[in-house]
């Protein structure tokens, strides 16, 4: 059977096939970058017009009540509940992943005093490490100490001195996935609180934060959730940790009654305590509409399609000898990776540019990684077959050697 007939059969059997029509995918483009910036959902576009023209344009300030703007951080977040396995009252959509991490880190450190060590992985997404470094310089020596370790040393580095374990479930480079349940359990046995970064997981990998007794988590709104560039992130705080200590970015939106304008901060007794300033209604409204795309799909369907696309990609790559020079750095075993694949090649950047010139959008991560994201909602198996054919041509004919493909741009 040729790859082409394979992919037609796979597309015909795809239970998520109809979801593609809910996105604006530019004609002639194959988008293998939904793990970095999700594409535009049709309903997000439509809602953005209502939001701006009608709600802001016509109803003006009354929209805070009339259109529920004031509750949007909560109502938007509740749509994530099924994707992350969380009962109501523990999620918020607000701020960026970085800012939310800072809030959670501060709370976790307070809850676990007098412990001060924060353990993370050396190859965690850098902003996560930077935020701990910032906390360290704010609090001063002896109040917060970052210790980064390699993955193989992770469990050995945990002990009763450690306050917080800060981990990203799916590695942004390799796509390798950590086991949240077993690591969280091991940390809890040692009295450690765990914060999980789910930026590269949510929307592609099924999660059960409540059932796994996760303490706190953050995640990104613009990757698999398709909330648009710079979309608000989300945070999760398990009910058992709420209302014990307050977070340090205690702006008026986290106050128990913000519209009393009291000079003294009194934190809300629920998850809204984790809000800081006025919610960015335009981007939050777009994210909220984008999340409606997930209303009638299950996390298991998302996972199964995403892995099937990636496995199909791997099988096609393996069948093309000219692609031997691409070295897979993601785990071969599907259950050990998230929704993306990464390959090392010394000309990774130029290959990525040559693919883009042919309408196939992937991304590149320094120093030599070519990364492909397998978003389950809009990709077709036929897209994968086409992408591998073009990739094989580019590599076989060294089309990446064109000088224009080697010029680095600011965002890679
Ligand atoms: C994308 C991503 C972020 C983004 O953080 P922002 O502060 O929202 O820009 C953080 N952590 C991980 C693991 C990511 O993949």
Short mmCIF file of C-alpha atoms and ligand atoms in Angstrom, two decimals:
data_model
loop_
_atom_site.label_atom_id
_atom_site.label_comp_id
_atom_site.label_asym_id
_atom_site.label_seq_id
_atom_site.Cartn_x
_atom_site.Cartn_y
_atom_site.Cartn_z
CA UNK A 1 0.00 0.00 0.00
CA UNK A 2 1.34 3.45 -0.79
CA UNK A 3 1.44 6.14 1.86
CA UNK A 4 -1.20 8.04 -0.05
CA UNK A 5 -3.80 5.29 0.10
CA UNK A 6 -2.90 4.67 3.74
CA UNK A 7 -3.57 8.24 4.63
CA UNK A 8 -6.91 8.32 2.86
CA UNK A 9 -8.08 5.31 4.87
CA UNK A 10 -6.81 6.88 8.07
CA UNK A 11 -8.58 10.16 7.33
CA UNK A 12 -11.80 8.35 6.48
CA UNK A 13 -11.72 6.61 9.88
CA UNK A 14 -10.79 9.76 11.87
CA UNK A 15 -13.51 10.57 14.44
CA UNK A 16 -12.15 14.14 14.76
CA UNK A 17 -12.08 14.79 11.00
CA UNK A 18 -15.00 17.25 11.07
CA UNK A 19 -13.17 19.49 13.56
CA UNK A 20 -10.86 20.82 10.86
CA UNK A 21 -13.69 22.93 9.46
CA UNK A 22 -13.79 24.80 12.78
CA UNK A 23 -10.40 26.38 12.03
CA UNK A 24 -9.05 28.90 9.55
CA UNK A 25 -6.11 27.06 8.02
CA UNK A 26 -4.62 29.05 5.13
CA UNK A 27 -4.98 27.26 1.78
CA UNK A 28 -1.88 25.36 0.76
CA UNK A 29 -0.37 25.36 4.25
CA UNK A 30 0.31 22.34 6.44
CA UNK A 31 0.51 23.51 10.01
CA UNK A 32 2.80 21.39 12.18
CA UNK A 33 3.21 24.19 14.69
CA UNK A 34 -0.02 24.07 16.67
CA UNK A 35 2.06 23.16 19.73
CA UNK A 36 3.70 26.57 19.53
CA UNK A 37 0.86 28.84 18.36
CA UNK A 38 -2.50 27.19 17.74
CA UNK A 39 -4.37 28.31 14.58
CA UNK A 40 -7.44 30.56 14.55
CA UNK A 41 -10.76 28.88 15.45
CA UNK A 42 -13.60 30.23 13.30
CA UNK A 43 -15.72 30.83 16.38
CA UNK A 44 -12.94 32.81 18.07
CA UNK A 45 -12.87 35.15 15.08
CA UNK A 46 -16.65 35.55 15.12
CA UNK A 47 -16.70 36.12 18.87
CA UNK A 48 -13.92 38.70 18.71
CA UNK A 49 -16.12 40.81 16.42
CA UNK A 50 -19.11 40.55 18.79
CA UNK A 51 -16.88 41.32 21.72
CA UNK A 52 -15.40 44.43 20.17
CA UNK A 53 -18.29 45.80 18.11
CA UNK A 54 -21.25 44.92 20.29
CA UNK A 55 -20.03 44.41 23.84
CA UNK A 56 -17.33 47.05 23.96
CA UNK A 57 -18.66 49.25 21.14
CA UNK A 58 -22.33 49.36 22.09
CA UNK A 59 -22.75 48.17 25.65
CA UNK A 60 -19.62 49.84 26.94
CA UNK A 61 -19.02 49.64 30.68
CA UNK A 62 -22.29 47.82 31.37
CA UNK A 63 -20.66 44.77 29.74
CA UNK A 64 -18.77 44.01 32.96
CA UNK A 65 -22.10 42.82 34.36
CA UNK A 66 -24.27 42.35 31.27
CA UNK A 67 -21.80 40.13 29.40
CA UNK A 68 -20.16 38.62 32.47
CA UNK A 69 -16.77 40.18 31.79
CA UNK A 70 -15.97 40.33 35.50
CA UNK A 71 -16.34 36.55 35.86
CA UNK A 72 -14.52 35.67 32.63
CA UNK A 73 -11.29 34.46 34.34
CA UNK A 74 -13.45 31.86 36.12
CA UNK A 75 -15.98 30.99 33.43
CA UNK A 76 -13.25 30.63 30.82
CA UNK A 77 -11.24 28.40 33.16
CA UNK A 78 -14.19 26.16 33.96
CA UNK A 79 -14.21 25.12 30.28
CA UNK A 80 -10.78 23.60 30.91
CA UNK A 81 -12.08 21.36 33.70
CA UNK A 82 -12.63 18.24 31.58
CA UNK A 83 -9.30 18.67 29.77
CA UNK A 84 -7.31 18.75 32.99
CA UNK A 85 -9.53 16.58 35.20
CA UNK A 86 -10.47 19.26 37.70
CA UNK A 87 -13.68 19.91 39.67
CA UNK A 88 -15.02 23.51 39.71
CA UNK A 89 -13.45 26.27 41.80
CA UNK A 90 -9.77 25.45 41.29
CA UNK A 91 -8.88 26.98 37.93
CA UNK A 92 -8.40 30.54 36.67
CA UNK A 93 -7.45 31.99 33.29
CA UNK A 94 -5.21 34.98 33.86
CA UNK A 95 -1.79 36.51 33.26
CA UNK A 96 1.06 34.59 31.63
CA UNK A 97 2.52 31.24 32.64
CA UNK A 98 5.55 33.08 34.05
CA UNK A 99 3.53 35.42 36.27
CA UNK A 100 1.26 32.62 37.46
CA UNK A 101 4.28 30.51 38.33
CA UNK A 102 5.61 33.32 40.47
CA UNK A 103 2.36 33.47 42.43
CA UNK A 104 2.19 29.71 42.95
CA UNK A 105 5.85 29.43 43.82
CA UNK A 106 5.49 32.08 46.51
CA UNK A 107 2.48 30.30 48.00
CA UNK A 108 4.12 26.86 47.88
CA UNK A 109 7.25 28.21 49.59
CA UNK A 110 5.16 29.77 52.34
CA UNK A 111 3.14 26.61 52.84
CA UNK A 112 6.24 24.48 53.16
CA UNK A 113 8.32 26.62 55.52
CA UNK A 114 10.98 26.28 56.82
CA UNK A 115 12.04 24.34 53.72
CA UNK A 116 13.53 26.60 51.04
CA UNK A 117 14.82 24.41 48.19
CA UNK A 118 13.07 24.37 44.82
CA UNK A 119 14.08 21.42 42.63
CA UNK A 120 13.63 21.55 38.86
CA UNK A 121 15.17 20.04 35.76
CA UNK A 122 18.14 21.62 34.03
CA UNK A 123 16.36 21.45 30.67
CA UNK A 124 13.02 22.79 31.89
CA UNK A 125 11.52 25.61 29.81
CA UNK A 126 13.81 28.53 30.73
CA UNK A 127 11.12 30.93 31.96
CA UNK A 128 10.25 28.44 34.71
CA UNK A 129 13.84 28.50 35.96
CA UNK A 130 14.12 32.26 35.54
CA UNK A 131 11.06 32.83 37.74
CA UNK A 132 12.67 30.82 40.54
CA UNK A 133 15.88 32.80 40.09
CA UNK A 134 13.83 36.01 40.38
CA UNK A 135 12.17 34.72 43.54
CA UNK A 136 15.60 33.85 44.87
CA UNK A 137 16.95 37.37 44.38
CA UNK A 138 13.79 38.92 45.80
CA UNK A 139 13.68 36.83 48.96
CA UNK A 140 17.43 36.75 49.48
CA UNK A 141 19.86 33.93 50.19
CA UNK A 142 18.54 31.22 52.44
CA UNK A 143 14.86 31.85 51.62
CA UNK A 144 14.61 30.26 48.19
CA UNK A 145 17.25 28.07 46.60
CA UNK A 146 17.00 26.68 43.10
CA UNK A 147 18.55 23.29 42.50
CA UNK A 148 18.47 22.01 38.91
CA UNK A 149 19.18 18.38 38.16
CA UNK A 150 19.25 16.05 35.16
CA UNK A 151 16.19 13.89 34.60
CA UNK A 152 17.94 10.65 35.53
CA UNK A 153 18.84 12.14 38.94
CA UNK A 154 15.40 13.56 39.63
CA UNK A 155 14.03 11.04 42.10
CA UNK A 156 17.35 10.74 43.94
CA UNK A 157 17.44 14.49 44.43
CA UNK A 158 14.17 14.52 46.38
CA UNK A 159 14.41 14.54 50.16
CA UNK A 160 12.84 16.15 53.23
CA UNK A 161 14.77 19.39 52.70
CA UNK A 162 13.01 20.12 49.42
CA UNK A 163 10.08 22.55 49.61
CA UNK A 164 8.85 22.58 46.02
CA UNK A 165 9.30 20.42 42.96
CA UNK A 166 8.69 22.43 39.78
CA UNK A 167 8.39 20.35 36.63
CA UNK A 168 7.06 20.58 33.09
CA UNK A 169 5.23 17.42 32.07
CA UNK A 170 6.16 17.46 28.38
CA UNK A 171 9.66 18.67 27.55
CA UNK A 172 9.41 21.54 25.06
CA UNK A 173 12.39 20.32 23.05
CA UNK A 174 12.18 16.54 22.95
CA UNK A 175 8.51 15.99 23.72
CA UNK A 176 9.52 13.45 26.41
CA UNK A 177 6.78 13.14 29.01
CA UNK A 178 7.08 12.72 32.77
CA UNK A 179 4.64 10.63 34.80
CA UNK A 180 2.74 13.18 36.89
CA UNK A 181 1.02 10.65 39.08
CA UNK A 182 4.03 8.66 40.27
CA UNK A 183 6.35 11.67 40.65
CA UNK A 184 3.71 13.63 42.59
CA UNK A 185 3.12 10.65 44.85
CA UNK A 186 6.84 10.22 45.56
CA UNK A 187 7.19 13.95 46.30
CA UNK A 188 4.23 13.86 48.70
CA UNK A 189 5.76 10.95 50.61
CA UNK A 190 8.65 13.33 51.35
CA UNK A 191 6.41 16.30 52.19
CA UNK A 192 7.26 18.16 48.96
CA UNK A 193 4.69 20.31 47.15
CA UNK A 194 4.64 19.93 43.37
CA UNK A 195 3.90 22.55 40.72
CA UNK A 196 3.35 21.15 37.21
CA UNK A 197 3.73 23.22 34.06
CA UNK A 198 1.26 21.79 31.55
CA UNK A 199 2.00 24.19 28.69
CA UNK A 200 2.92 21.46 26.22
CA UNK A 201 0.32 19.01 27.51
CA UNK A 202 -3.12 20.55 27.79
CA UNK A 203 -5.22 19.90 24.70
CA UNK A 204 -3.05 16.97 23.59
CA UNK A 205 -2.49 14.80 26.69
CA UNK A 206 -5.28 13.69 29.06
CA UNK A 207 -4.81 14.99 32.60
CA UNK A 208 -6.36 14.07 35.96
CA UNK A 209 -5.05 16.74 38.30
CA UNK A 210 -7.60 16.14 41.07
CA UNK A 211 -7.29 12.35 40.97
CA UNK A 212 -3.50 12.58 40.95
CA UNK A 213 -3.59 14.95 43.99
CA UNK A 214 -1.57 17.58 42.16
CA UNK A 215 -0.94 20.60 44.38
CA UNK A 216 -0.69 23.36 41.80
CA UNK A 217 -0.29 23.75 38.06
CA UNK A 218 0.05 26.30 35.28
CA UNK A 219 -0.41 26.04 31.52
CA UNK A 220 -0.41 27.97 28.33
CA UNK A 221 -3.46 29.29 26.45
CA UNK A 222 -1.98 29.77 22.99
CA UNK A 223 -0.50 26.35 22.19
CA UNK A 224 -2.85 23.37 21.77
CA UNK A 225 -5.69 25.45 23.25
CA UNK A 226 -5.61 27.82 20.26
CA UNK A 227 -6.37 30.94 22.32
CA UNK A 228 -4.34 33.30 20.10
CA UNK A 229 -0.92 34.95 20.40
CA UNK A 230 -0.16 35.81 24.01
CA UNK A 231 -3.50 34.38 25.20
CA UNK A 232 -3.94 34.36 28.98
CA UNK A 233 -2.49 31.31 30.71
CA UNK A 234 -4.24 29.24 33.36
CA UNK A 235 -3.46 28.24 36.91
CA UNK A 236 -4.74 25.45 39.15
CA UNK A 237 -4.65 25.44 42.93
CA UNK A 238 -5.99 22.35 44.65
CA UNK A 239 -8.84 23.28 47.04
CA UNK A 240 -6.84 21.99 50.01
CA UNK A 241 -4.22 24.72 49.48
CA UNK A 242 -6.62 27.61 48.96
CA UNK A 243 -7.29 30.31 51.59
CA UNK A 244 -4.31 29.32 53.74
CA UNK A 245 -1.74 31.89 52.66
CA UNK A 246 -2.15 34.72 50.21
CA UNK A 247 -0.17 35.22 47.06
CA UNK A 248 2.16 38.22 46.84
CA UNK A 249 0.83 39.88 43.64
CA UNK A 250 -2.28 40.76 45.61
CA UNK A 251 -3.96 43.24 43.32
CA UNK A 252 -7.51 44.45 43.69
CA UNK A 253 -9.06 41.66 41.62
CA UNK A 254 -7.90 39.16 44.25
CA UNK A 255 -9.52 41.15 47.05
CA UNK A 256 -12.58 39.63 48.69
CA UNK A 257 -14.65 42.69 47.69
CA UNK A 258 -12.76 44.77 45.13
CA UNK A 259 -15.55 47.30 44.62
CA UNK A 260 -15.48 48.42 48.23
CA UNK A 261 -12.12 50.01 47.44
CA UNK A 262 -10.85 49.39 50.94
CA UNK A 263 -7.26 50.53 51.65
CA UNK A 264 -6.43 47.17 53.22
CA UNK A 265 -5.96 43.97 51.29
CA UNK A 266 -8.23 41.10 52.35
CA UNK A 267 -7.78 38.10 50.09
CA UNK A 268 -10.78 36.34 48.56
CA UNK A 269 -11.39 32.99 50.24
CA UNK A 270 -11.48 31.07 46.97
CA UNK A 271 -9.45 30.65 43.77
CA UNK A 272 -10.12 34.28 42.75
CA UNK A 273 -7.50 35.25 45.33
CA UNK A 274 -5.00 34.34 42.60
CA UNK A 275 -6.16 37.17 40.35
CA UNK A 276 -4.09 40.34 40.26
CA UNK A 277 -5.30 43.16 38.01
CA UNK A 278 -8.11 43.80 35.53
CA UNK A 279 -8.58 40.81 33.22
CA UNK A 280 -7.61 41.42 29.54
CA UNK A 281 -11.17 40.95 28.29
CA UNK A 282 -10.40 40.98 24.55
CA UNK A 283 -7.86 38.18 24.71
CA UNK A 284 -9.72 36.32 27.44
CA UNK A 285 -12.92 36.43 25.38
CA UNK A 286 -11.08 35.02 22.36
CA UNK A 287 -9.57 32.23 24.47
CA UNK A 288 -12.96 31.44 25.95
CA UNK A 289 -14.53 31.11 22.49
CA UNK A 290 -11.57 29.00 21.31
CA UNK A 291 -12.13 26.57 24.19
CA UNK A 292 -15.66 25.85 22.97
CA UNK A 293 -14.06 23.84 20.16
CA UNK A 294 -13.22 21.24 22.83
CA UNK A 295 -16.77 21.00 24.21
CA UNK A 296 -17.70 17.84 22.29
CA UNK A 297 -14.39 15.96 22.20
CA UNK A 298 -12.78 13.81 24.86
CA UNK A 299 -9.15 14.03 26.03
CA UNK A 300 -8.77 10.37 25.01
CA UNK A 301 -9.82 11.18 21.43
CA UNK A 302 -7.32 14.04 21.31
CA UNK A 303 -4.51 11.86 22.62
CA UNK A 304 -5.23 8.96 20.33
CA UNK A 305 -5.35 11.10 17.18
CA UNK A 306 -2.25 13.07 18.12
CA UNK A 307 -0.23 9.90 18.69
CA UNK A 308 -1.58 8.30 15.52
CA UNK A 309 -0.44 11.33 13.49
CA UNK A 310 3.02 11.25 15.08
CA UNK A 311 3.39 7.49 14.63
CA UNK A 312 2.36 7.83 11.00
CA UNK A 313 4.97 10.56 10.54
CA UNK A 314 7.62 8.29 12.11
CA UNK A 315 6.66 5.34 9.92
CA UNK A 316 6.88 7.45 6.76
CA UNK A 317 10.23 8.91 7.82
CA UNK A 318 11.59 5.42 8.51
CA UNK A 319 10.53 4.34 5.02
CA UNK A 320 12.64 7.08 3.38
CA UNK A 321 16.38 6.23 3.49
CA UNK A 322 17.25 9.84 2.58
CA UNK A 323 15.84 10.87 5.98
CA UNK A 324 18.28 8.67 7.93
CA UNK A 325 20.34 11.74 8.66
CA UNK A 326 17.56 13.13 10.84
CA UNK A 327 18.11 11.84 14.36
CA UNK A 328 14.97 11.33 16.43
CA UNK A 329 15.47 12.85 19.89
CA UNK A 330 11.92 12.14 21.09
CA UNK A 331 11.11 8.84 22.78
CA UNK A 332 10.19 6.13 20.27
CA UNK A 333 7.54 4.74 22.61
CA UNK A 334 4.35 6.74 22.11
CA UNK A 335 3.29 6.56 25.76
CA UNK A 336 6.51 8.34 26.74
CA UNK A 337 5.95 11.45 24.67
CA UNK A 338 3.50 14.33 24.35
CA UNK A 339 2.14 15.65 21.05
CA UNK A 340 5.35 16.57 19.27
CA UNK A 341 8.42 15.02 17.67
CA UNK A 342 11.90 16.51 17.49
CA UNK A 343 14.76 15.55 15.20
CA UNK A 344 18.35 16.73 15.39
CA UNK A 345 20.09 17.80 12.18
CA UNK A 346 22.99 20.24 11.87
CA UNK A 347 21.05 22.13 9.20
CA UNK A 348 17.82 22.05 11.23
CA UNK A 349 17.25 25.78 10.93
CA UNK A 350 17.66 25.85 7.13
CA UNK A 351 15.48 22.74 6.71
CA UNK A 352 12.77 24.43 8.75
CA UNK A 353 12.99 27.50 6.48
CA UNK A 354 12.93 25.38 3.30
CA UNK A 355 9.85 23.55 4.60
CA UNK A 356 8.15 26.89 5.30
CA UNK A 357 8.89 28.05 1.74
CA UNK A 358 7.04 24.92 0.58
CA UNK A 359 4.04 25.71 2.83
CA UNK A 360 4.93 23.31 5.64
CA UNK A 361 5.21 25.14 8.93
CA UNK A 362 7.30 23.56 11.67
CA UNK A 363 9.72 25.13 14.09
CA UNK A 364 13.31 25.10 15.11
CA UNK A 365 14.83 25.05 18.57
CA UNK A 366 18.47 25.94 19.06
CA UNK A 367 21.01 24.48 18.52
CA UNK A 368 19.87 21.91 15.94
CA UNK A 369 16.32 20.69 16.59
CA UNK A 370 13.55 20.50 14.04
CA UNK A 371 10.23 20.24 15.87
CA UNK A 372 6.88 19.02 14.52
CA UNK A 373 3.65 19.39 16.49
CA UNK A 374 0.75 16.98 15.94
CA UNK A 375 -2.34 18.95 16.91
CA UNK A 376 -5.25 16.54 16.80
CA UNK A 377 -8.06 18.93 15.91
CA UNK A 378 -7.15 20.11 12.44
CA UNK A 379 -4.39 17.96 10.95
CA UNK A 380 -5.18 15.25 8.43
CA UNK A 381 -3.15 12.12 7.79
CA UNK A 382 -2.87 13.32 4.18
CA UNK A 383 -1.08 16.42 5.50
CA UNK A 384 1.45 14.20 7.24
CA UNK A 385 2.09 12.16 4.07
CA UNK A 386 2.62 15.35 2.07
CA UNK A 387 4.88 16.87 4.72
CA UNK A 388 7.18 13.84 4.83
CA UNK A 389 7.39 13.71 1.02
CA UNK A 390 8.44 17.36 0.88
CA UNK A 391 10.86 16.92 3.78
CA UNK A 392 12.50 13.97 2.03
CA UNK A 393 12.89 15.99 -1.18
CA UNK A 394 14.43 18.91 0.68
CA UNK A 395 16.96 16.69 2.43
CA UNK A 396 17.75 14.48 -0.59
CA UNK A 397 18.30 17.46 -2.88
CA UNK A 398 19.95 19.58 -0.16
CA UNK A 399 17.50 22.36 -0.97
CA UNK A 400 18.24 23.76 2.50
CA UNK A 401 21.63 24.92 1.18
CA UNK A 402 20.03 27.97 -0.41
CA UNK A 403 21.58 30.99 1.39
CA UNK A 404 18.19 32.60 2.06
CA UNK A 405 17.21 29.63 4.23
CA UNK A 406 20.21 30.13 6.50
CA UNK A 407 19.50 33.70 7.58
CA UNK A 408 18.33 33.69 11.19
CA UNK A 409 15.32 35.76 12.13
CA UNK A 410 14.51 37.14 15.57
CA UNK A 411 11.86 34.53 16.38
CA UNK A 412 12.78 30.98 15.39
C1 LIG B 1 5.11 28.17 26.21
C2 LIG B 1 5.59 27.88 27.58
C3 LIG B 1 5.58 28.86 28.57
C4 LIG B 1 5.15 30.26 28.23
O1 LIG B 1 5.22 31.12 29.30
P1 LIG B 1 4.60 32.58 29.19
O2 LIG B 1 5.02 33.24 30.44
O3 LIG B 1 3.11 32.43 29.11
O4 LIG B 1 5.17 33.21 27.96
C5 LIG B 1 5.99 28.51 29.83
N1 LIG B 1 6.39 27.25 30.13
C6 LIG B 1 6.42 26.28 29.18
C7 LIG B 1 6.83 24.90 29.55
C8 LIG B 1 6.02 26.57 27.89
O5 LIG B 1 6.06 25.62 26.96
#
